[in-house]
Short mmCIF file of C-alpha atoms and ligand atoms in Angstrom, two decimals:
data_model
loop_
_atom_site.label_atom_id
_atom_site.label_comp_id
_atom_site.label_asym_id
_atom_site.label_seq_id
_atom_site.Cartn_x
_atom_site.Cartn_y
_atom_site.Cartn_z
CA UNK A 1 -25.25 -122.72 -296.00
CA UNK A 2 -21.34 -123.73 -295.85
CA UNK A 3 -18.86 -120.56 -294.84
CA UNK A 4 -16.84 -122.49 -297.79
CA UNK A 5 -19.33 -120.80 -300.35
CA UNK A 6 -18.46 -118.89 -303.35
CA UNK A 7 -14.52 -119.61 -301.92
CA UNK A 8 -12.23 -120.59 -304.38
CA UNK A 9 -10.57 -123.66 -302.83
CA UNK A 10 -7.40 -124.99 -304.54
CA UNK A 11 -6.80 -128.44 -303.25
CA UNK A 12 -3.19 -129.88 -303.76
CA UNK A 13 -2.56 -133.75 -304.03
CA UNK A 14 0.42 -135.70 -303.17
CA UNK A 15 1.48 -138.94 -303.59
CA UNK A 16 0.10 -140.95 -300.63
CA UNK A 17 -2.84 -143.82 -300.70
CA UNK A 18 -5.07 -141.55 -299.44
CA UNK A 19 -4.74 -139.60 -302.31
CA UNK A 20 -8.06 -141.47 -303.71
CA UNK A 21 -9.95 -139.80 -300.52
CA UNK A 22 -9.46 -136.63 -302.55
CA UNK A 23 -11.80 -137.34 -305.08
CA UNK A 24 -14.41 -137.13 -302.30
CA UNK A 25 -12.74 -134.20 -300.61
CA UNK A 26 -13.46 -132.32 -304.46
CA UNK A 27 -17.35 -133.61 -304.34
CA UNK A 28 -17.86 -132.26 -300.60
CA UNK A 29 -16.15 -128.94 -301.11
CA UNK A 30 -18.26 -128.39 -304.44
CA UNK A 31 -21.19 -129.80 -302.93
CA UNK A 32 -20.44 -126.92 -299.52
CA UNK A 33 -20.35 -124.09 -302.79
CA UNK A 34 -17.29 -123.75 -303.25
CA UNK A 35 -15.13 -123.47 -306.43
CA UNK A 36 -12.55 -126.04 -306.97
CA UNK A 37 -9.44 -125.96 -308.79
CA UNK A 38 -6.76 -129.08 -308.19
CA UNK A 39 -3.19 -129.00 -308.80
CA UNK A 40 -1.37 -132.64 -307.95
CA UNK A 41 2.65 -133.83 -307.87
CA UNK A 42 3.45 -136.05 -310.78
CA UNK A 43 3.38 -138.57 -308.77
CA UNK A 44 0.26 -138.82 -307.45
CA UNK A 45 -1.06 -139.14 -310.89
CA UNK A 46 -0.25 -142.83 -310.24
CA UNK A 47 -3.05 -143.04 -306.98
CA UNK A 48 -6.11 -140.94 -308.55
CA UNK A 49 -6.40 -139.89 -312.15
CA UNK A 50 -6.33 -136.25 -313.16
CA UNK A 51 -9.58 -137.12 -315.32
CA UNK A 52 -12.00 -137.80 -312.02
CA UNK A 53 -10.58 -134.93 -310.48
CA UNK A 54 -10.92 -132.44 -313.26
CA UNK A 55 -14.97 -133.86 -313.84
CA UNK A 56 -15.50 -133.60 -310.19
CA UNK A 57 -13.83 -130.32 -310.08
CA UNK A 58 -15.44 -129.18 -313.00
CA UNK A 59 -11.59 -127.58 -313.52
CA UNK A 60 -8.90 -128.67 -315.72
CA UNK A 61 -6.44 -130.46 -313.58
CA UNK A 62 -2.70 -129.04 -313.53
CA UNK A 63 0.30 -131.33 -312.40
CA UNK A 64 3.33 -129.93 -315.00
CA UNK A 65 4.90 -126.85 -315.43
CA UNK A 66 3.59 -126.93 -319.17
CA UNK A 67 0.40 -128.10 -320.24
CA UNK A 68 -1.35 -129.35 -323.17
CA UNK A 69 -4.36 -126.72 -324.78
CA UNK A 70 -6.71 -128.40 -325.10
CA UNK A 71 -7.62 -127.08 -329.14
CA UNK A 72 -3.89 -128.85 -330.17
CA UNK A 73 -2.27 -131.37 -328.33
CA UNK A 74 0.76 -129.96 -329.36
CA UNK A 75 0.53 -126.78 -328.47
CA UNK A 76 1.87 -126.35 -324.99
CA UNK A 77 0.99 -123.92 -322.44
CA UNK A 78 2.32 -122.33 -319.35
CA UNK A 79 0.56 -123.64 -316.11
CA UNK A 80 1.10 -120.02 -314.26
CA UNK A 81 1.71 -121.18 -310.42
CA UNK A 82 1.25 -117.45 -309.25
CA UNK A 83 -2.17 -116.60 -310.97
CA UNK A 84 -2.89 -120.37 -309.53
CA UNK A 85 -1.72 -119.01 -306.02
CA UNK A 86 -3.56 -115.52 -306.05
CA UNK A 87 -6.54 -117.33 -307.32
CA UNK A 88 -7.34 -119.30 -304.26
CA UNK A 89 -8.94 -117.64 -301.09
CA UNK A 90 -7.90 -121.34 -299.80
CA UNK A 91 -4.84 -123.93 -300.51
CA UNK A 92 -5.80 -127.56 -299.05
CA UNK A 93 -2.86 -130.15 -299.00
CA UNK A 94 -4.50 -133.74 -298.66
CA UNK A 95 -2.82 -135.81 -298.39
CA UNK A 96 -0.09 -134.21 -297.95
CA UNK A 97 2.99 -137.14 -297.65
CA UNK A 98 6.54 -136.62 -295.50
CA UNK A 99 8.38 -135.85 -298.86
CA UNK A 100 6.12 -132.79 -299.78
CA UNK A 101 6.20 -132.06 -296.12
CA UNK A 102 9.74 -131.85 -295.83
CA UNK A 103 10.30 -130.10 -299.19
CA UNK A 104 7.45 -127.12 -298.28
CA UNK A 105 9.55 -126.57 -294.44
CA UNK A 106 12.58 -126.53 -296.46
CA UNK A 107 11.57 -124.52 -299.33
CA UNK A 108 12.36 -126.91 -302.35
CA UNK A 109 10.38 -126.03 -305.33
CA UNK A 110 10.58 -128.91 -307.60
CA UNK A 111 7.00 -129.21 -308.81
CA UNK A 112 4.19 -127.02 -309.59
CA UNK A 113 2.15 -127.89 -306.38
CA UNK A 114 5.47 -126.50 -304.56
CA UNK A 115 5.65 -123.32 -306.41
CA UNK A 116 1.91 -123.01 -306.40
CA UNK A 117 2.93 -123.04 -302.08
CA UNK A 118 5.55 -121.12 -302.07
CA UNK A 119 3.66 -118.16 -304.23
CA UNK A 120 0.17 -118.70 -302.23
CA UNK A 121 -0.73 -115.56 -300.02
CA UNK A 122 -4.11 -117.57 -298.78
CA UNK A 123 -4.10 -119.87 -296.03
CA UNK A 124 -2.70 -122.90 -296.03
CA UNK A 125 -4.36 -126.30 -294.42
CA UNK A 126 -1.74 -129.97 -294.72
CA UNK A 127 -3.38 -132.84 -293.81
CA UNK A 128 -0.67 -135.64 -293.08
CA UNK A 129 -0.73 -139.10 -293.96
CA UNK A 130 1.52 -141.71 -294.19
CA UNK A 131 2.62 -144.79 -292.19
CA UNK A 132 2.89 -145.14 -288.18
CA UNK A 133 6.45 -144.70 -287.86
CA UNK A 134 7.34 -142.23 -291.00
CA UNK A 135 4.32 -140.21 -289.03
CA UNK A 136 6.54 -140.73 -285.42
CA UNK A 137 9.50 -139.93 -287.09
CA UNK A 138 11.67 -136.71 -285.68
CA UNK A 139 12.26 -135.39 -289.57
CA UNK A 140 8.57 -135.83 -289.49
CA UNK A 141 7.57 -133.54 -286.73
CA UNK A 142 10.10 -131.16 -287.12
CA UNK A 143 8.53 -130.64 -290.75
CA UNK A 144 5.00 -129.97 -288.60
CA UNK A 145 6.84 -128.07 -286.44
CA UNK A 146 8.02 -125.84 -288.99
CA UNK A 147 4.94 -125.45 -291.09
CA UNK A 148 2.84 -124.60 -288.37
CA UNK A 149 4.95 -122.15 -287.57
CA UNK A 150 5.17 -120.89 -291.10
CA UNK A 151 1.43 -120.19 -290.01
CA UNK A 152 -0.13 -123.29 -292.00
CA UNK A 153 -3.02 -125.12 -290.41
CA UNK A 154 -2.38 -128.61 -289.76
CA UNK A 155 -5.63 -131.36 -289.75
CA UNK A 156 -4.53 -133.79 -287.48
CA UNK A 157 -4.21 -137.33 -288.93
CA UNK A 158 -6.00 -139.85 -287.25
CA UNK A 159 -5.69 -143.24 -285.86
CA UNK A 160 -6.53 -146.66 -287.36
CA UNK A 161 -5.54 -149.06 -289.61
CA UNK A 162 -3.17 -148.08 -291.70
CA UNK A 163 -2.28 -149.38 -295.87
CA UNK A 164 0.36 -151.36 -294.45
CA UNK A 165 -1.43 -153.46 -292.27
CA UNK A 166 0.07 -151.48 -289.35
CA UNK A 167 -2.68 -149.85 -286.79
CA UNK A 168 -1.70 -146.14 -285.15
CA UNK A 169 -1.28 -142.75 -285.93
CA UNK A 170 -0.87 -141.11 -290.10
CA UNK A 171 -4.40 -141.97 -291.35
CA UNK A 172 -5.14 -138.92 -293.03
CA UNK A 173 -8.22 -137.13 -291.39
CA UNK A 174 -11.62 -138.28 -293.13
CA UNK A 175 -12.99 -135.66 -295.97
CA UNK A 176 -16.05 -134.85 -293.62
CA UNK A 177 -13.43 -133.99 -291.02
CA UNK A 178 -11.04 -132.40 -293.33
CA UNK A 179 -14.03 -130.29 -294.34
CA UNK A 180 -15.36 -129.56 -290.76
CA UNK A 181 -12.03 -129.01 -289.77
CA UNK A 182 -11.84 -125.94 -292.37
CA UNK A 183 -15.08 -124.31 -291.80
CA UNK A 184 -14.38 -123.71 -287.91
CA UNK A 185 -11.53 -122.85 -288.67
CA UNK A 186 -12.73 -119.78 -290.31
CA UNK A 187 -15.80 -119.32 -288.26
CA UNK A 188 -13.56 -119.28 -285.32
CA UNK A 189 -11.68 -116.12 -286.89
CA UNK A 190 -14.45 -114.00 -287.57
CA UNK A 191 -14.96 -111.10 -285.91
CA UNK A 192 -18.89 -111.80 -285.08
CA UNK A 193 -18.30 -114.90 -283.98
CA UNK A 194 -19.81 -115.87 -280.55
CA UNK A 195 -21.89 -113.08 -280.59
CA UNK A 196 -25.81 -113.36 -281.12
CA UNK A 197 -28.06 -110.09 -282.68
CA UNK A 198 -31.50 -109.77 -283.53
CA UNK A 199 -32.54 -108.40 -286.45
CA UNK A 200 -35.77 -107.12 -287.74
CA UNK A 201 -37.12 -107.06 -291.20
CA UNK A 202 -40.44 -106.58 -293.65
CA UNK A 203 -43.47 -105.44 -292.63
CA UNK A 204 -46.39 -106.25 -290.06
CA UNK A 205 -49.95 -106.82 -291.15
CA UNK A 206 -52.93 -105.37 -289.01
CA UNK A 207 -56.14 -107.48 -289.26
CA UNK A 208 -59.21 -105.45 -289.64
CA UNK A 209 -61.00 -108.55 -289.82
CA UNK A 210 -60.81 -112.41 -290.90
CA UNK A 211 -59.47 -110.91 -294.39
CA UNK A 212 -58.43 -107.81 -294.61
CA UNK A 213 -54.99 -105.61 -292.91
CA UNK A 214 -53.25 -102.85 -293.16
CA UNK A 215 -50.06 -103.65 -294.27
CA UNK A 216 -47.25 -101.79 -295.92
CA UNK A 217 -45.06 -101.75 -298.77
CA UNK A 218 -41.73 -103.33 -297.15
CA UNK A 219 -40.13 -106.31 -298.98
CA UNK A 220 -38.09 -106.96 -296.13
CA UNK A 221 -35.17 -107.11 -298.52
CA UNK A 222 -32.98 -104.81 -296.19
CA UNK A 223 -33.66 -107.02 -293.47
CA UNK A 224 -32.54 -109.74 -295.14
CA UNK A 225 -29.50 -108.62 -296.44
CA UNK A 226 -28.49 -107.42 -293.07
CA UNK A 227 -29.02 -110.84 -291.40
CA UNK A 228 -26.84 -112.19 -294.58
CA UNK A 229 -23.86 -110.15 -294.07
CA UNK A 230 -24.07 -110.62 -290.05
CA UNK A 231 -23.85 -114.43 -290.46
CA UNK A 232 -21.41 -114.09 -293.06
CA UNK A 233 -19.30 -112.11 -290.46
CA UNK A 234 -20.16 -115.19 -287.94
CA UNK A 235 -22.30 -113.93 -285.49
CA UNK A 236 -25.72 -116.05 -284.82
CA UNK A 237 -28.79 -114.59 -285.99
CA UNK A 238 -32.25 -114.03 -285.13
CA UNK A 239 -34.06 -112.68 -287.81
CA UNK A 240 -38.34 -111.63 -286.68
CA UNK A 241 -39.53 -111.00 -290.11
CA UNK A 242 -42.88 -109.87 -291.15
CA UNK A 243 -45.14 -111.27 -293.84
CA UNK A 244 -42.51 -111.09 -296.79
CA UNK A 245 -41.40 -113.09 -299.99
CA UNK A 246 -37.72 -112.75 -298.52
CA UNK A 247 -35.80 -116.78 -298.14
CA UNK A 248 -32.34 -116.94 -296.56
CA UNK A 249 -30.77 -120.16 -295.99
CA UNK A 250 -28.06 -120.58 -293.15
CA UNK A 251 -27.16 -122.83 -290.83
CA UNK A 252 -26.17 -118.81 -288.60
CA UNK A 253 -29.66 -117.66 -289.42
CA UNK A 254 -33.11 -118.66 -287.20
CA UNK A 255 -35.82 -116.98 -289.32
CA UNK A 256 -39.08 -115.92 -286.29
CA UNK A 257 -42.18 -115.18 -288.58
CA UNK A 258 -44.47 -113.33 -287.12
CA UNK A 259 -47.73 -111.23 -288.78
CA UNK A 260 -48.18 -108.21 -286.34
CA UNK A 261 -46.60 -105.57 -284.36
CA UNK A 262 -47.85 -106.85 -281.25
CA UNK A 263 -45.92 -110.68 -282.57
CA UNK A 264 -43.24 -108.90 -283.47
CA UNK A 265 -43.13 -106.94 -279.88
CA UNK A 266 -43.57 -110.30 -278.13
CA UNK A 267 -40.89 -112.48 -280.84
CA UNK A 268 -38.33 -109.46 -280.22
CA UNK A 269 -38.39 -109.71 -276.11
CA UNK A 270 -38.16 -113.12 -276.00
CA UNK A 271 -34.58 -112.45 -277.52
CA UNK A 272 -33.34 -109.32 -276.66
CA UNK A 273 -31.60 -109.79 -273.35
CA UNK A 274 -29.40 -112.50 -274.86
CA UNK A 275 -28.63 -110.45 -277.68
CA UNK A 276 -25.21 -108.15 -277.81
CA UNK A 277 -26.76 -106.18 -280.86
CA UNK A 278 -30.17 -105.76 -282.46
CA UNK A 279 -30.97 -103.80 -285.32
CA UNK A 280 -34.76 -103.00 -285.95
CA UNK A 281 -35.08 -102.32 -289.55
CA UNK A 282 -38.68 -103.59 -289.77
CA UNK A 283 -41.87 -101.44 -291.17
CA UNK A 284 -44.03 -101.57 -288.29
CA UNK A 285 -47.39 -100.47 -288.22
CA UNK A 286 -47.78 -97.05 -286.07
CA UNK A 287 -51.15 -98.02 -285.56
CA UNK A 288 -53.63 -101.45 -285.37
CA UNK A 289 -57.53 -101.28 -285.61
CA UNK A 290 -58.90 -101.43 -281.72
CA UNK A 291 -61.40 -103.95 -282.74
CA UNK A 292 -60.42 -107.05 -284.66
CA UNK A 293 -63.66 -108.54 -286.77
CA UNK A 294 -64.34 -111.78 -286.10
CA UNK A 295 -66.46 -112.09 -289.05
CA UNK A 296 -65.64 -110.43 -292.61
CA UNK A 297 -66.96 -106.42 -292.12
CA UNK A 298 -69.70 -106.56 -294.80
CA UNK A 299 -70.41 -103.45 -296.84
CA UNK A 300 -72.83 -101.15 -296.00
CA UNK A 301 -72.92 -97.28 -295.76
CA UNK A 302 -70.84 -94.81 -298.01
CA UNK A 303 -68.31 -94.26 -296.09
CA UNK A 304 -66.10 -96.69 -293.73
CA UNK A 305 -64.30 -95.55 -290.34
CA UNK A 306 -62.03 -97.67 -288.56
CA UNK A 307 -60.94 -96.80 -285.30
CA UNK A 308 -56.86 -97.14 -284.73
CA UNK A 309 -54.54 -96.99 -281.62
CA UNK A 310 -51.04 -97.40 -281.01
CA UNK A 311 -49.00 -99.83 -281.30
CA UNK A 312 -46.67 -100.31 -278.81
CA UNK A 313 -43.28 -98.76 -280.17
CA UNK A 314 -40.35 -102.27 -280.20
CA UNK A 315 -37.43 -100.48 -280.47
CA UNK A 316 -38.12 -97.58 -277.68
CA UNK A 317 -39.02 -100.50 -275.26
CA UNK A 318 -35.61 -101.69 -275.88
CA UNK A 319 -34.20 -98.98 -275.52
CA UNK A 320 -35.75 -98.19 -272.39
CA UNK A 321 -34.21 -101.86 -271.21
CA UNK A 322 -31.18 -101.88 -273.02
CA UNK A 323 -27.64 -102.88 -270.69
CA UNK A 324 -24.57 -103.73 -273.12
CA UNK A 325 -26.25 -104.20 -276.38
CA UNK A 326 -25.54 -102.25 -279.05
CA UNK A 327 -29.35 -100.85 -280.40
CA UNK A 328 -29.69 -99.63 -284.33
CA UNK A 329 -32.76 -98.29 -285.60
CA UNK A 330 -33.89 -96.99 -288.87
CA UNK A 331 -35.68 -93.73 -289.82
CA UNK A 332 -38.15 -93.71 -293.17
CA UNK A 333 -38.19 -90.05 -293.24
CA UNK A 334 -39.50 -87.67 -296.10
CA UNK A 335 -38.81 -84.06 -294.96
CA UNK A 336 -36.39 -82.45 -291.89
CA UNK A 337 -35.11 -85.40 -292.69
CA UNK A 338 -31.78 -85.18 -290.52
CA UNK A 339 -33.62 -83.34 -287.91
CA UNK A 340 -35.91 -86.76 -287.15
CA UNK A 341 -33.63 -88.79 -287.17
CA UNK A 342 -31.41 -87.61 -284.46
CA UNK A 343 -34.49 -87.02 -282.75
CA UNK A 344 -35.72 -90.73 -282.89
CA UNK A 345 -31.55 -91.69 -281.72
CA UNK A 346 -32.13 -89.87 -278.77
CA UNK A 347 -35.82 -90.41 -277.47
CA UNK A 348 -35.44 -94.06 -278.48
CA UNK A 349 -32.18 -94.60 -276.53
CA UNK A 350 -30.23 -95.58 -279.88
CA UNK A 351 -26.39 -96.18 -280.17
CA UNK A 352 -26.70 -95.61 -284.03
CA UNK A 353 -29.89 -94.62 -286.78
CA UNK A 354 -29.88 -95.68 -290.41
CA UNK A 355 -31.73 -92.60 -291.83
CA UNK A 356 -33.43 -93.38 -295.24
CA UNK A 357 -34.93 -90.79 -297.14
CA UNK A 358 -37.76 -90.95 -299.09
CA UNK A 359 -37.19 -88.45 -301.49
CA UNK A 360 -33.72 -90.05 -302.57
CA UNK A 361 -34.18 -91.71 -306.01
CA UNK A 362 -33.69 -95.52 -305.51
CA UNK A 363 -34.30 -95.47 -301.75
CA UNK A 364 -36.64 -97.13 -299.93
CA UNK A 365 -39.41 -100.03 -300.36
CA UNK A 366 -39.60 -102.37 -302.80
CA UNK A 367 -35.97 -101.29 -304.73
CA UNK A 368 -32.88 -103.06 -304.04
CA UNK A 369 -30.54 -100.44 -303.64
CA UNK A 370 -30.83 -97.69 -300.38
CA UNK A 371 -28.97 -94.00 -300.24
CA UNK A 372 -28.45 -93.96 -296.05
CA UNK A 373 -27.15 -91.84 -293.95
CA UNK A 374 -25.60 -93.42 -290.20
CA UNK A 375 -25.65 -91.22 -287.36
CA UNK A 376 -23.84 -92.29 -284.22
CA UNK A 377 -24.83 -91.36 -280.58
CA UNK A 378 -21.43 -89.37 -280.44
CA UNK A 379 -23.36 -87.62 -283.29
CA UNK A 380 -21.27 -88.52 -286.36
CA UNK A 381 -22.93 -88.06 -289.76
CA UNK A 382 -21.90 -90.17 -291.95
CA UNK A 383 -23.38 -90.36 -296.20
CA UNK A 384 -23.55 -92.79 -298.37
CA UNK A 385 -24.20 -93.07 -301.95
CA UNK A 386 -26.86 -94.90 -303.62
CA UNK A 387 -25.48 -98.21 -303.32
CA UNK A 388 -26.84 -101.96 -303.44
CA UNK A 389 -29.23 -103.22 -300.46
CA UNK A 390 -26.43 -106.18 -300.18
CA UNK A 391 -23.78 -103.40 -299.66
CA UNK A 392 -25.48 -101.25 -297.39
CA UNK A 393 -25.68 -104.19 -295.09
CA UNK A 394 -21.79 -104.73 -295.47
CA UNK A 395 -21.51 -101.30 -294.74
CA UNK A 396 -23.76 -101.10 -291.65
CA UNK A 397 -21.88 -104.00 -290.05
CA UNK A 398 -18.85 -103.04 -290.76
CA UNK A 399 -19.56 -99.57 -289.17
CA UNK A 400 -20.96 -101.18 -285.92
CA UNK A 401 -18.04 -103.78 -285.83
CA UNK A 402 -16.45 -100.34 -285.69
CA UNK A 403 -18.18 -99.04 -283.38
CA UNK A 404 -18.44 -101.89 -280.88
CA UNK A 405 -14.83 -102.33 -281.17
CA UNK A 406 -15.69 -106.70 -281.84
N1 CTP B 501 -40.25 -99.12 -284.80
C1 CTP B 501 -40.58 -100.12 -283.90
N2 CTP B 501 -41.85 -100.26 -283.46
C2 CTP B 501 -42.83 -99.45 -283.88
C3 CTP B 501 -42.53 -98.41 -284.82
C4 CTP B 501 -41.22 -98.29 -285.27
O1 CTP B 501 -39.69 -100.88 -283.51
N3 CTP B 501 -44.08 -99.63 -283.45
C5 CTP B 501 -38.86 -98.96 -285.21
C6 CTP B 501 -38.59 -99.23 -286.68
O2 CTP B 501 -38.25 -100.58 -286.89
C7 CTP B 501 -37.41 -98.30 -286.96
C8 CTP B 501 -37.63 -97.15 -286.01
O3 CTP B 501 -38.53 -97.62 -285.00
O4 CTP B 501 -36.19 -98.90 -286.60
C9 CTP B 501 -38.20 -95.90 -286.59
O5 CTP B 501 -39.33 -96.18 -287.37
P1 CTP B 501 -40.08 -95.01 -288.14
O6 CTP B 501 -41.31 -95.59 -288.77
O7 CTP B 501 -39.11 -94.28 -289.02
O8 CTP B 501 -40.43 -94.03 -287.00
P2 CTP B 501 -41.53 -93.99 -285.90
O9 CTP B 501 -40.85 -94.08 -284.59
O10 CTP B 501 -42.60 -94.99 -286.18
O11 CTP B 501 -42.09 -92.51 -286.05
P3 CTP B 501 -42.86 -91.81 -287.29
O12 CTP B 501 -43.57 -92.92 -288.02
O13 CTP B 501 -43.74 -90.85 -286.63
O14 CTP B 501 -41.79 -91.14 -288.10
#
């Protein structure tokens, strides 16, 4: 999954050649996720029509001051540059020619794409492109100069042959590039990036024999959610799930499936010591049956007695091992409910506990929202209210981003 999803990307189109790139530019951001708006100079109208960009974009295209509605053609309406501005999370300028160039470091505003820059509070990306020598020229740089230093992003143009024959530098950078160019850009600003955690989620299944377990009633949904809103804060995840319905598509995200607590013991060590976090939210089974079946356990007397032992307990063997990574663990308590859960921080070695409570309407298995409680090892209590699974996740990594000062 693109970083560029669910963004609202506003690309801007000047008059340049390359300006029929853009067209593709609109198909790969859509096709990353992302919603597309375009807003073009009058005179790029001439290089790519505001029709393909407005059916690619799905958008109505804007180029004027005042636009047509579309019920009456004669009806004009105000194309509002600000709302355009505050709409976007991201302004894209490809191409983006020496005359726009020089107008945006000077602060001329006399089109909408200039007033849609000037009013922007997003970032702002330029990809050049024009010929070899309007590219060399001093005006030229000194415009990059002072963009960049208006704290826009410039994409490099690249080199090759150019529309007037001539071969060198003011290609404007390729869509793919343009597009990878963007995404690590942001990646490389979050605050999880470069930093790996494991995650745990759903529950484990304990064979009694070839067809039969005991299981629990974990969707794994909290799991999930948590490994979402890590990657979506850039860090690289390793999620060991249980057996669970749960899907999660990222390119940040390696799903481990595993069936048992003793898989999940052995998937979670393989990881750990590379890890700078793990959180353990999974449902594991306290106990397994000490004999496994090999053949289905047919039915005989009255009653049935399987014998159980331990399972060996993941998160206390981390935190018996732990260096510098930051350990969470969860607590599925129903009664002294605070009481346990500062008990499991402590004996388990924990830097923070997610305390759950049972008896909390809409907390729990099988619901998608969760009332929580943190507790940090400097013993700070903090409540939430019943919120969504998706924001209790949020809220959990934004309270160990906190925490672990990243
Ligand atoms: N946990 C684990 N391995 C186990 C059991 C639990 O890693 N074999 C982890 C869970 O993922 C959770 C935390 O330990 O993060 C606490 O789980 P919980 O079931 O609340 O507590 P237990 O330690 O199992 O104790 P009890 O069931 O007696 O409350």
């Amino acid at each position: 999954m693109s970083i560029l999803k669910d963004k609202n990307i506003l690309l801007g189109i000047t008059a340049g050649i390359a300006a029929y790139k853009s067209a593709n530019l609109v198909r790969l951001f859509i096709k990353a996720g992302a919603n597309v708006k375009v807003v073009m100079t009058p005179a790029s109208k001439e290089f790519v029509t505001p029709l393909t960009l407005s059916t690619l974009s799905k958008n109505p295209v804007c180029s004027t001051f005042v636009g047509e509605s579309d019920a009456n053609k004669d009806d004009e309406v105000w194309n509002n540059h600000v709302d355009l501005g505050l709409w976007a999370d991201l302004f894209v300028i490809a191409p983006a020619t020496a005359n726009t160039m020089a107008k945006m470091a000077n602060g001329v505003c006399d089109n909408i794409l200039l007033a849609v820059y000037l009013s922007a509070k997003c970032p702002v990306y330029f990809a050049p492109a024009m010929d070899l020598d309007m590219y060399k020229h001093a005006s030229t740089k000194k415009s990059f100069e002072k963009l960049t230093s208006y704290g826009n992003k410039m994409i490099p143009a690249g080199t090759g042959e150019l529309a007037s024959g001539l071969v060198g530098e003011g290609r404007m950078a390729e869509p793919e590039d343009i597009l990878s160019f963007i995404e690590k850009d942001i990646l490389d600003q979050l605050p999880l990036q470069g930093k790996r955690i494991l995650i745990t989620a759903g529950p484990t299944h304990e064979a009694i024999d070839p067809v039969r377990f005991i299981g629990n009633h974990s969707s794994g949904k909290m799991g999930f959610e948590i490994a979402k809103a890590a990657s979506n804060l850039g860090a690289e995840v390793i999620l060991v799930s249980g057996p669970t319905h749960q899907t999660l598509i990222s390119n940040l995200v390696t799903v481990k499936s595993v069936v048992s607590a003793e898989d999940m013991y052995n998937e979670v060590h393989k990881h750990f010591k590379t890890s700078d976090i793990a959180i353990l939210s999974a449902a594991v089974a306290d106990y397994k049956p000490t004999v496994v079946a090999t053949h289905k356990i047919k039915k005989k007397d009255s009653t049935f007695t399987i014998e159980l032992e331990k399972t060996k307990d993941i998160l206390k063997s981390l935190g018996e091992i732990k260096k510098n990574q930051f350990l969470v663990g969860f607590a599925l308590e129903t009664d002294n409910e605070l009481e346990h859960a500062k008990g499991k921080l402590k004996s388990k070695n924990l830097d923070l506990i997610v305390l759950n409570s049972l008896q909390d309407k809409g907390a729990g298995f099988g619901v998608s929202t969760n009332k929580v409680t943190f507790i940090t090892s400097a013993n700070d209590i903090i409540e939430n209210e019943l919120k969504s699974k998706t924001e209790v996740a949020q809220d959990l990594m934004h309270l160990i981003l906190k925490q672990t000062h990243a």
